[in-house]
Tab-separated table of N, CA and C in Angstrom:
chain	number	residue	atom	x	y	z
C	1	MET	N	-32.383	-28.361	-68.210
C	1	MET	CA	-33.736	-28.659	-68.599
C	1	MET	C	-34.285	-29.663	-67.586
C	2	ALA	N	-35.575	-29.623	-67.396
C	2	ALA	CA	-36.198	-30.517	-66.419
C	2	ALA	C	-37.581	-30.938	-66.881
C	3	ARG	N	-37.989	-32.070	-66.370
C	3	ARG	CA	-39.331	-32.595	-66.636
C	3	ARG	C	-40.115	-32.520	-65.327
C	4	VAL	N	-41.320	-31.996	-65.384
C	4	VAL	CA	-42.172	-31.943	-64.205
C	4	VAL	C	-42.714	-33.348	-63.960
C	5	GLU	N	-42.410	-33.891	-62.775
C	5	GLU	CA	-42.879	-35.241	-62.446
C	5	GLU	C	-44.122	-35.209	-61.564
C	6	GLN	N	-44.242	-34.204	-60.718
C	6	GLN	CA	-45.420	-34.045	-59.870
C	6	GLN	C	-45.662	-32.563	-59.674
C	7	TRP	N	-46.906	-32.220	-59.476
C	7	TRP	CA	-47.238	-30.848	-59.144
C	7	TRP	C	-48.440	-30.846	-58.225
C	8	ALA	N	-48.535	-29.785	-57.445
C	8	ALA	CA	-49.671	-29.643	-56.540
C	8	ALA	C	-49.959	-28.165	-56.368
C	9	GLU	N	-51.229	-27.847	-56.264
C	9	GLU	CA	-51.623	-26.469	-55.984
C	9	GLU	C	-51.236	-26.167	-54.547
C	10	SER	N	-50.548	-25.038	-54.335
C	10	SER	CA	-50.099	-24.705	-52.988
C	10	SER	C	-50.621	-23.351	-52.531
C	11	GLY	N	-51.577	-22.819	-53.247
C	11	GLY	CA	-52.179	-21.544	-52.888
C	11	GLY	C	-52.827	-20.947	-54.120
C	12	PRO	N	-53.428	-19.795	-53.963
C	12	PRO	CA	-54.047	-19.163	-55.126
C	12	PRO	C	-52.985	-18.816	-56.173
C	13	ARG	N	-53.132	-19.388	-57.346
C	13	ARG	CA	-52.211	-19.164	-58.461
C	13	ARG	C	-50.774	-19.544	-58.112
C	14	GLN	N	-50.605	-20.502	-57.178
C	14	GLN	CA	-49.280	-20.970	-56.795
C	14	GLN	C	-49.252	-22.489	-56.875
C	15	TYR	N	-48.126	-23.018	-57.352
C	15	TYR	CA	-47.976	-24.450	-57.509
C	15	TYR	C	-46.608	-24.884	-56.995
C	16	SER	N	-46.565	-26.080	-56.444
C	16	SER	CA	-45.311	-26.702	-56.046
C	16	SER	C	-45.001	-27.776	-57.078
C	17	LEU	N	-43.751	-27.823	-57.515
C	17	LEU	CA	-43.352	-28.769	-58.547
C	17	LEU	C	-42.254	-29.683	-58.037
C	18	ALA	N	-42.296	-30.935	-58.461
C	18	ALA	CA	-41.187	-31.867	-58.287
C	18	ALA	C	-40.697	-32.170	-59.696
C	19	CYS	N	-39.443	-31.804	-59.959
C	19	CYS	CA	-38.905	-31.937	-61.320
C	19	CYS	C	-37.675	-32.826	-61.322
C	20	ARG	N	-37.400	-33.441	-62.450
C	20	ARG	CA	-36.190	-34.248	-62.653
C	20	ARG	C	-35.427	-33.631	-63.816
C	21	GLY	N	-34.151	-33.359	-63.578
C	21	GLY	CA	-33.311	-32.796	-64.628
C	21	GLY	C	-33.167	-33.771	-65.788
C	22	THR	N	-33.186	-33.239	-67.001
C	22	THR	CA	-33.047	-34.083	-68.184
C	22	THR	C	-31.822	-33.717	-69.014
C	23	ALA	N	-31.324	-32.496	-68.869
C	23	ALA	CA	-30.139	-32.063	-69.609
C	23	ALA	C	-29.539	-30.852	-68.906
C	24	ARG	N	-28.221	-30.707	-69.046
C	24	ARG	CA	-27.563	-29.542	-68.461
C	24	ARG	C	-27.630	-28.373	-69.428
C	25	ILE	N	-27.803	-27.205	-68.868
C	25	ILE	CA	-27.765	-25.987	-69.653
C	25	ILE	C	-26.845	-24.987	-68.965
C	26	VAL	N	-26.389	-24.014	-69.725
C	26	VAL	CA	-25.624	-22.890	-69.195
C	26	VAL	C	-26.425	-21.638	-69.497
C	27	VAL	N	-26.569	-20.782	-68.499
C	27	VAL	CA	-27.264	-19.520	-68.695
C	27	VAL	C	-26.262	-18.524	-69.267
C	28	ASP	N	-26.532	-18.054	-70.476
C	28	ASP	CA	-25.676	-17.047	-71.108
C	28	ASP	C	-26.096	-15.634	-70.735
C	29	GLU	N	-27.399	-15.423	-70.551
C	29	GLU	CA	-27.884	-14.088	-70.233
C	29	GLU	C	-29.236	-14.196	-69.541
C	30	TRP	N	-29.361	-13.500	-68.404
C	30	TRP	CA	-30.649	-13.423	-67.731
C	30	TRP	C	-31.482	-12.334	-68.387
C	31	LEU	N	-32.746	-12.636	-68.631
C	31	LEU	CA	-33.681	-11.690	-69.231
C	31	LEU	C	-34.590	-11.137	-68.141
C	32	PRO	N	-35.342	-10.091	-68.434
C	32	PRO	CA	-36.252	-9.542	-67.412
C	32	PRO	C	-37.248	-10.599	-66.912
C	33	ASP	N	-37.520	-10.562	-65.631
C	33	ASP	CA	-38.485	-11.481	-65.025
C	33	ASP	C	-39.897	-11.000	-65.340
C	34	ASP	N	-40.478	-11.522	-66.404
C	34	ASP	CA	-41.815	-11.067	-66.788
C	34	ASP	C	-42.626	-12.220	-67.340
C	35	PRO	N	-43.380	-12.935	-66.619
C	35	PRO	CA	-43.716	-12.838	-65.199
C	35	PRO	C	-42.875	-13.771	-64.333
C	36	TYR	N	-41.909	-14.466	-64.894
C	36	TYR	CA	-41.093	-15.435	-64.154
C	36	TYR	C	-39.667	-15.321	-64.680
C	37	PRO	N	-38.687	-15.865	-63.963
C	37	PRO	CA	-37.297	-15.773	-64.437
C	37	PRO	C	-37.138	-16.407	-65.827
C	38	ARG	N	-36.452	-15.695	-66.693
C	38	ARG	CA	-36.193	-16.181	-68.045
C	38	ARG	C	-34.721	-15.953	-68.362
C	39	ALA	N	-34.193	-16.735	-69.311
C	39	ALA	CA	-32.785	-16.592	-69.670
C	39	ALA	C	-32.535	-17.118	-71.075
C	40	ARG	N	-31.451	-16.636	-71.676
C	40	ARG	CA	-30.925	-17.242	-72.902
C	40	ARG	C	-29.966	-18.328	-72.442
C	41	THR	N	-30.147	-19.513	-72.964
C	41	THR	CA	-29.351	-20.654	-72.510
C	41	THR	C	-28.777	-21.406	-73.703
C	42	ARG	N	-27.846	-22.298	-73.379
C	42	ARG	CA	-27.341	-23.234	-74.381
C	42	ARG	C	-27.133	-24.581	-73.694
C	43	MET	N	-27.186	-25.619	-74.476
C	43	MET	CA	-26.983	-26.961	-73.937
C	43	MET	C	-25.529	-27.103	-73.480
C	44	ALA	N	-25.311	-27.925	-72.446
C	44	ALA	CA	-23.970	-28.171	-71.912
C	44	ALA	C	-23.754	-29.679	-71.783
C	45	PRO	N	-23.593	-30.368	-72.912
C	45	PRO	CA	-23.404	-31.823	-72.836
C	45	PRO	C	-22.049	-32.172	-72.219
C	46	ASP	N	-21.920	-33.394	-71.751
C	46	ASP	CA	-20.645	-33.848	-71.222
C	46	ASP	C	-19.603	-33.875	-72.333
C	47	ALA	N	-18.378	-33.533	-71.963
C	47	ALA	CA	-17.251	-33.653	-72.886
C	47	ALA	C	-16.884	-35.133	-73.006
C	48	ALA	N	-16.202	-35.473	-74.069
C	48	ALA	CA	-15.693	-36.842	-74.201
C	48	ALA	C	-14.646	-37.044	-73.114
C	49	GLY	N	-14.683	-38.178	-72.478
C	49	GLY	CA	-13.725	-38.430	-71.399
C	49	GLY	C	-13.564	-39.921	-71.171
C	50	ASP	N	-12.758	-40.232	-70.191
C	50	ASP	CA	-12.524	-41.626	-69.839
C	50	ASP	C	-13.755	-42.221	-69.171
C	51	GLU	N	-13.797	-43.530	-69.118
C	51	GLU	CA	-14.847	-44.214	-68.365
C	51	GLU	C	-14.601	-43.990	-66.876
C	52	PRO	N	-15.650	-43.771	-66.123
C	52	PRO	CA	-15.465	-43.564	-64.678
C	52	PRO	C	-14.966	-44.833	-63.986
C	53	ASP	N	-14.159	-44.634	-62.958
C	53	ASP	CA	-13.760	-45.724	-62.082
C	53	ASP	C	-14.689	-45.652	-60.868
C	54	TRP	N	-15.646	-46.564	-60.800
C	54	TRP	CA	-16.676	-46.526	-59.763
C	54	TRP	C	-16.187	-47.073	-58.425
C	55	ASP	N	-15.132	-47.889	-58.430
C	55	ASP	CA	-14.712	-48.573	-57.205
C	55	ASP	C	-14.434	-47.628	-56.030
C	56	PRO	N	-13.638	-46.551	-56.217
C	56	PRO	CA	-13.399	-45.668	-55.060
C	56	PRO	C	-14.690	-45.062	-54.503
C	57	LEU	N	-15.603	-44.649	-55.369
C	57	LEU	CA	-16.855	-44.065	-54.894
C	57	LEU	C	-17.685	-45.100	-54.146
C	58	LEU	N	-17.787	-46.310	-54.676
C	58	LEU	CA	-18.581	-47.351	-54.024
C	58	LEU	C	-17.977	-47.745	-52.678
C	59	GLU	N	-16.638	-47.765	-52.594
C	59	GLU	CA	-15.981	-48.078	-51.319
C	59	GLU	C	-16.261	-46.983	-50.283
C	60	LYS	N	-16.181	-45.719	-50.708
C	60	LYS	CA	-16.446	-44.606	-49.789
C	60	LYS	C	-17.923	-44.578	-49.379
C	61	ARG	N	-18.797	-44.939	-50.308
C	61	ARG	CA	-20.234	-45.009	-50.001
C	61	ARG	C	-20.484	-46.077	-48.933
C	62	ALA	N	-19.830	-47.233	-49.071
C	62	ALA	CA	-19.982	-48.309	-48.091
C	62	ALA	C	-19.417	-47.871	-46.734
C	63	GLU	N	-18.295	-47.146	-46.747
C	63	GLU	CA	-17.717	-46.644	-45.495
C	63	GLU	C	-18.668	-45.649	-44.830
C	64	LEU	N	-19.283	-44.785	-45.628
C	64	LEU	CA	-20.246	-43.823	-45.096
C	64	LEU	C	-21.445	-44.545	-44.493
C	65	GLN	N	-21.941	-45.553	-45.170
C	65	GLN	CA	-23.084	-46.307	-44.660
C	65	GLN	C	-22.741	-46.965	-43.325
C	66	LEU	N	-21.574	-47.575	-43.249
C	66	LEU	CA	-21.149	-48.231	-42.009
C	66	LEU	C	-21.006	-47.212	-40.875
C	67	LEU	N	-20.368	-46.090	-41.171
C	67	LEU	CA	-20.163	-45.059	-40.158
C	67	LEU	C	-21.501	-44.502	-39.672
C	68	CYS	N	-22.412	-44.245	-40.601
C	68	CYS	CA	-23.731	-43.719	-40.207
C	68	CYS	C	-24.519	-44.757	-39.416
C	69	GLY	N	-24.382	-46.013	-39.798
C	69	GLY	CA	-25.065	-47.067	-39.052
C	69	GLY	C	-24.561	-47.156	-37.628
C	70	GLN	N	-23.239	-47.039	-37.442
C	70	GLN	CA	-22.665	-47.083	-36.101
C	70	GLN	C	-23.082	-45.859	-35.287
C	71	GLY	N	-23.001	-44.680	-35.919
C	71	GLY	CA	-23.361	-43.454	-35.211
C	71	GLY	C	-24.853	-43.297	-35.030
C	72	GLY	N	-25.625	-44.039	-35.816
C	72	GLY	CA	-27.072	-43.935	-35.767
C	72	GLY	C	-27.675	-44.397	-34.458
C	73	ARG	N	-26.899	-45.129	-33.686
C	73	ARG	CA	-27.395	-45.533	-32.365
C	73	ARG	C	-27.591	-44.313	-31.466
C	74	ARG	N	-26.820	-43.245	-31.757
C	74	ARG	CA	-26.911	-42.033	-30.941
C	74	ARG	C	-27.560	-40.868	-31.673
C	75	ASP	N	-27.684	-40.950	-32.991
C	75	ASP	CA	-28.066	-39.773	-33.776
C	75	ASP	C	-29.095	-40.163	-34.837
C	76	ARG	N	-30.304	-39.584	-34.740
C	76	ARG	CA	-31.379	-39.902	-35.685
C	76	ARG	C	-31.018	-39.550	-37.127
C	77	GLN	N	-30.318	-38.429	-37.320
C	77	GLN	CA	-29.957	-38.013	-38.669
C	77	GLN	C	-29.025	-39.032	-39.317
C	78	LEU	N	-28.065	-39.540	-38.565
C	78	LEU	CA	-27.161	-40.548	-39.105
C	78	LEU	C	-27.902	-41.848	-39.398
C	79	ARG	N	-28.856	-42.185	-38.561
C	79	ARG	CA	-29.677	-43.376	-38.795
C	79	ARG	C	-30.443	-43.228	-40.109
C	80	TRP	N	-30.976	-42.022	-40.354
C	80	TRP	CA	-31.712	-41.772	-41.587
C	80	TRP	C	-30.785	-41.875	-42.799
C	81	ILE	N	-29.575	-41.283	-42.715
C	81	ILE	CA	-28.620	-41.367	-43.827
C	81	ILE	C	-28.280	-42.824	-44.110
C	82	ALA	N	-28.032	-43.600	-43.055
C	82	ALA	CA	-27.714	-45.025	-43.242
C	82	ALA	C	-28.855	-45.745	-43.949
C	83	SER	N	-30.092	-45.392	-43.615
C	83	SER	CA	-31.243	-46.042	-44.267
C	83	SER	C	-31.314	-45.675	-45.743
C	84	GLN	N	-30.896	-44.459	-46.093
C	84	GLN	CA	-30.911	-44.040	-47.491
C	84	GLN	C	-29.833	-44.744	-48.308
C	85	LEU	N	-28.801	-45.208	-47.629
C	85	LEU	CA	-27.693	-45.881	-48.310
C	85	LEU	C	-27.813	-47.396	-48.253
C	86	ALA	N	-28.883	-47.911	-47.650
C	86	ALA	CA	-29.007	-49.348	-47.412
C	86	ALA	C	-29.204	-50.151	-48.700
C	87	GLU	N	-29.883	-49.578	-49.665
C	87	GLU	CA	-30.128	-50.305	-50.911
C	87	GLU	C	-28.833	-50.415	-51.713
C	88	PRO	N	-28.496	-51.612	-52.197
C	88	PRO	CA	-27.298	-51.735	-53.032
C	88	PRO	C	-27.476	-50.956	-54.338
C	89	VAL	N	-26.390	-50.433	-54.855
C	89	VAL	CA	-26.436	-49.681	-56.103
C	89	VAL	C	-25.500	-50.325	-57.118
C	90	ASP	N	-25.842	-50.155	-58.372
C	90	ASP	CA	-24.999	-50.622	-59.466
C	90	ASP	C	-25.031	-49.547	-60.531
C	91	TYR	N	-23.928	-48.857	-60.671
C	91	TYR	CA	-23.876	-47.773	-61.639
C	91	TYR	C	-23.272	-48.211	-62.974
C	92	ALA	N	-22.880	-49.465	-63.074
C	92	ALA	CA	-22.330	-49.965	-64.334
C	92	ALA	C	-23.424	-49.977	-65.395
C	93	GLY	N	-23.042	-49.806	-66.621
C	93	GLY	CA	-24.023	-49.832	-67.697
C	93	GLY	C	-23.523	-49.061	-68.896
C	94	ASP	N	-24.410	-48.870	-69.822
C	94	ASP	CA	-24.027	-48.242	-71.081
C	94	ASP	C	-23.868	-46.732	-70.983
C	95	ASP	N	-24.625	-46.074	-70.111
C	95	ASP	CA	-24.642	-44.618	-70.073
C	95	ASP	C	-23.980	-44.103	-68.801
C	96	ALA	N	-22.671	-43.869	-68.889
C	96	ALA	CA	-21.910	-43.413	-67.720
C	96	ALA	C	-22.361	-42.030	-67.266
C	97	THR	N	-22.783	-41.188	-68.207
C	97	THR	CA	-23.242	-39.849	-67.841
C	97	THR	C	-24.488	-39.927	-66.968
C	98	ALA	N	-25.486	-40.684	-67.418
C	98	ALA	CA	-26.717	-40.819	-66.633
C	98	ALA	C	-26.425	-41.461	-65.283
C	99	ALA	N	-25.559	-42.464	-65.263
C	99	ALA	CA	-25.227	-43.132	-64.001
C	99	ALA	C	-24.525	-42.178	-63.042
C	100	SER	N	-23.654	-41.308	-63.557
C	100	SER	CA	-22.942	-40.381	-62.674
C	100	SER	C	-23.893	-39.340	-62.085
C	101	PHE	N	-24.876	-38.908	-62.867
C	101	PHE	CA	-25.878	-37.988	-62.312
C	101	PHE	C	-26.771	-38.702	-61.300
C	102	ARG	N	-27.097	-39.975	-61.567
C	102	ARG	CA	-27.905	-40.748	-60.618
C	102	ARG	C	-27.135	-40.907	-59.299
C	103	ALA	N	-25.835	-41.155	-59.389
C	103	ALA	CA	-25.011	-41.275	-58.183
C	103	ALA	C	-25.037	-39.967	-57.390
C	104	ALA	N	-24.962	-38.843	-58.093
C	104	ALA	CA	-24.993	-37.543	-57.402
C	104	ALA	C	-26.314	-37.347	-56.672
C	105	SER	N	-27.404	-37.824	-57.255
C	105	SER	CA	-28.699	-37.643	-56.592
C	105	SER	C	-28.920	-38.664	-55.481
C	106	ASP	N	-28.237	-39.801	-55.539
C	106	ASP	CA	-28.397	-40.857	-54.526
C	106	ASP	C	-27.662	-40.552	-53.221
C	107	LEU	N	-26.629	-39.747	-53.285
C	107	LEU	CA	-25.760	-39.548	-52.131
C	107	LEU	C	-26.245	-38.379	-51.265
C	108	PRO	N	-26.037	-38.473	-49.946
C	108	PRO	CA	-26.481	-37.416	-49.033
C	108	PRO	C	-25.481	-36.255	-49.000
C	109	LEU	N	-25.466	-35.472	-50.077
C	109	LEU	CA	-24.507	-34.381	-50.206
C	109	LEU	C	-25.201	-33.035	-50.082
C	110	GLY	N	-24.428	-32.036	-49.753
C	110	GLY	CA	-24.953	-30.681	-49.673
C	110	GLY	C	-24.984	-30.025	-51.043
C	111	ALA	N	-25.543	-28.834	-51.085
C	111	ALA	CA	-25.725	-28.116	-52.352
C	111	ALA	C	-24.396	-27.809	-53.044
C	112	ALA	N	-23.383	-27.437	-52.291
C	112	ALA	CA	-22.095	-27.093	-52.910
C	112	ALA	C	-21.472	-28.306	-53.585
C	113	ASP	N	-21.513	-29.463	-52.926
C	113	ASP	CA	-20.962	-30.679	-53.528
C	113	ASP	C	-21.777	-31.110	-54.745
C	114	ARG	N	-23.096	-30.992	-54.675
C	114	ARG	CA	-23.930	-31.326	-55.836
C	114	ARG	C	-23.614	-30.396	-57.009
C	115	HIS	N	-23.387	-29.126	-56.709
C	115	HIS	CA	-23.050	-28.182	-57.781
C	115	HIS	C	-21.709	-28.532	-58.409
C	116	ARG	N	-20.725	-28.870	-57.577
C	116	ARG	CA	-19.418	-29.288	-58.118
C	116	ARG	C	-19.578	-30.494	-59.037
C	117	ALA	N	-20.451	-31.422	-58.655
C	117	ALA	CA	-20.691	-32.593	-59.512
C	117	ALA	C	-21.391	-32.185	-60.800
C	118	LEU	N	-22.354	-31.289	-60.692
C	118	LEU	CA	-23.110	-30.861	-61.869
C	118	LEU	C	-22.220	-30.212	-62.914
C	119	VAL	N	-21.252	-29.415	-62.478
C	119	VAL	CA	-20.424	-28.686	-63.442
C	119	VAL	C	-19.180	-29.462	-63.880
C	120	ALA	N	-18.971	-30.662	-63.366
C	120	ALA	CA	-17.832	-31.466	-63.815
C	120	ALA	C	-17.952	-31.704	-65.320
C	121	PRO	N	-16.838	-31.687	-66.033
C	121	PRO	CA	-16.896	-31.728	-67.496
C	121	PRO	C	-17.336	-33.059	-68.103
C	122	ASP	N	-17.154	-34.153	-67.368
C	122	ASP	CA	-17.532	-35.457	-67.914
C	122	ASP	C	-17.843	-36.426	-66.771
C	123	ALA	N	-18.300	-37.609	-67.132
C	123	ALA	CA	-18.736	-38.580	-66.121
C	123	ALA	C	-17.593	-38.997	-65.196
C	124	ALA	N	-16.398	-39.227	-65.749
C	124	ALA	CA	-15.270	-39.655	-64.913
C	124	ALA	C	-14.908	-38.569	-63.899
C	125	ALA	N	-14.868	-37.326	-64.341
C	125	ALA	CA	-14.574	-36.216	-63.425
C	125	ALA	C	-15.673	-36.085	-62.383
C	126	ARG	N	-16.923	-36.298	-62.798
C	126	ARG	CA	-18.058	-36.200	-61.862
C	126	ARG	C	-17.926	-37.262	-60.775
C	127	VAL	N	-17.587	-38.481	-61.148
C	127	VAL	CA	-17.432	-39.562	-60.164
C	127	VAL	C	-16.282	-39.253	-59.215
C	128	ASP	N	-15.198	-38.662	-59.735
C	128	ASP	CA	-14.080	-38.271	-58.871
C	128	ASP	C	-14.518	-37.198	-57.870
C	129	VAL	N	-15.301	-36.225	-58.333
C	129	VAL	CA	-15.822	-35.172	-57.443
C	129	VAL	C	-16.696	-35.786	-56.360
C	130	LEU	N	-17.550	-36.732	-56.750
C	130	LEU	CA	-18.434	-37.381	-55.779
C	130	LEU	C	-17.639	-38.179	-54.755
C	131	ALA	N	-16.617	-38.908	-55.208
C	131	ALA	CA	-15.785	-39.683	-54.282
C	131	ALA	C	-15.100	-38.762	-53.284
C	132	SER	N	-14.601	-37.623	-53.755
C	132	SER	CA	-13.957	-36.657	-52.870
C	132	SER	C	-14.963	-36.078	-51.872
C	133	ALA	N	-16.166	-35.776	-52.337
C	133	ALA	CA	-17.199	-35.213	-51.453
C	133	ALA	C	-17.601	-36.216	-50.374
C	134	VAL	N	-17.751	-37.479	-50.748
C	134	VAL	CA	-18.119	-38.499	-49.761
C	134	VAL	C	-16.967	-38.697	-48.778
C	135	ASP	N	-15.735	-38.655	-49.266
C	135	ASP	CA	-14.576	-38.757	-48.383
C	135	ASP	C	-14.576	-37.618	-47.364
C	136	ASP	N	-14.878	-36.399	-47.814
C	136	ASP	CA	-14.966	-35.255	-46.894
C	136	ASP	C	-16.086	-35.454	-45.876
C	137	LEU	N	-17.209	-35.977	-46.334
C	137	LEU	CA	-18.339	-36.227	-45.437
C	137	LEU	C	-17.978	-37.264	-44.381
C	138	VAL	N	-17.286	-38.310	-44.785
C	138	VAL	CA	-16.848	-39.343	-43.844
C	138	VAL	C	-15.926	-38.723	-42.792
C	139	ALA	N	-14.994	-37.891	-43.228
C	139	ALA	CA	-14.063	-37.246	-42.277
C	139	ALA	C	-14.839	-36.352	-41.305
C	140	ALA	N	-15.798	-35.598	-41.796
C	140	ALA	CA	-16.594	-34.721	-40.913
C	140	ALA	C	-17.404	-35.536	-39.919
C	141	LEU	N	-17.975	-36.641	-40.369
C	141	LEU	CA	-18.772	-37.477	-39.466
C	141	LEU	C	-17.904	-38.158	-38.416
C	142	ARG	N	-16.706	-38.589	-38.813
C	142	ARG	CA	-15.777	-39.180	-37.828
C	142	ARG	C	-15.477	-38.164	-36.726
C	143	PHE	N	-15.210	-36.918	-37.122
C	143	PHE	CA	-14.937	-35.862	-36.147
C	143	PHE	C	-16.145	-35.643	-35.244
C	144	ARG	N	-17.328	-35.590	-35.855
C	144	ARG	CA	-18.576	-35.363	-35.100
C	144	ARG	C	-18.813	-36.478	-34.097
C	145	LEU	N	-18.519	-37.710	-34.475
C	145	LEU	CA	-18.797	-38.845	-33.607
C	145	LEU	C	-17.765	-38.981	-32.482
C	146	GLN	N	-16.604	-38.332	-32.613
C	146	GLN	CA	-15.609	-38.382	-31.552
C	146	GLN	C	-16.035	-37.562	-30.336
C	147	ALA	N	-16.891	-36.586	-30.538
C	147	ALA	CA	-17.290	-35.690	-29.448
C	147	ALA	C	-18.141	-36.401	-28.422
């Protein structure tokens, strides 16, 4: 489920939307597209799980920021990533689920890693997926910067 946060007319009878997810759903059945994609869905709340351990993710995030900052002297894209990571983050709080989704949206990850985070069964598993994805990104950037 999503909430429309911004919209703009982008042509005759066409609109561009900026939406923020509010709840996870699972598509059980796709229905005919008349006049837009439709489906039968059900809610997919997080399972009960352990509290996330944020330390490994925050350490990997700091390593990514440092690496991008160093490589940013030669690469505009890395400079931009470093700027996106410059603001300190604090994911501690009462709602680990919301914080884990916020972490997924804060990090410079690709679609496959974001999807892996989205389908994780609970907040702790989601944070572990994110830490692994950032670790992979750090390894790829180290390789890229060696060239």
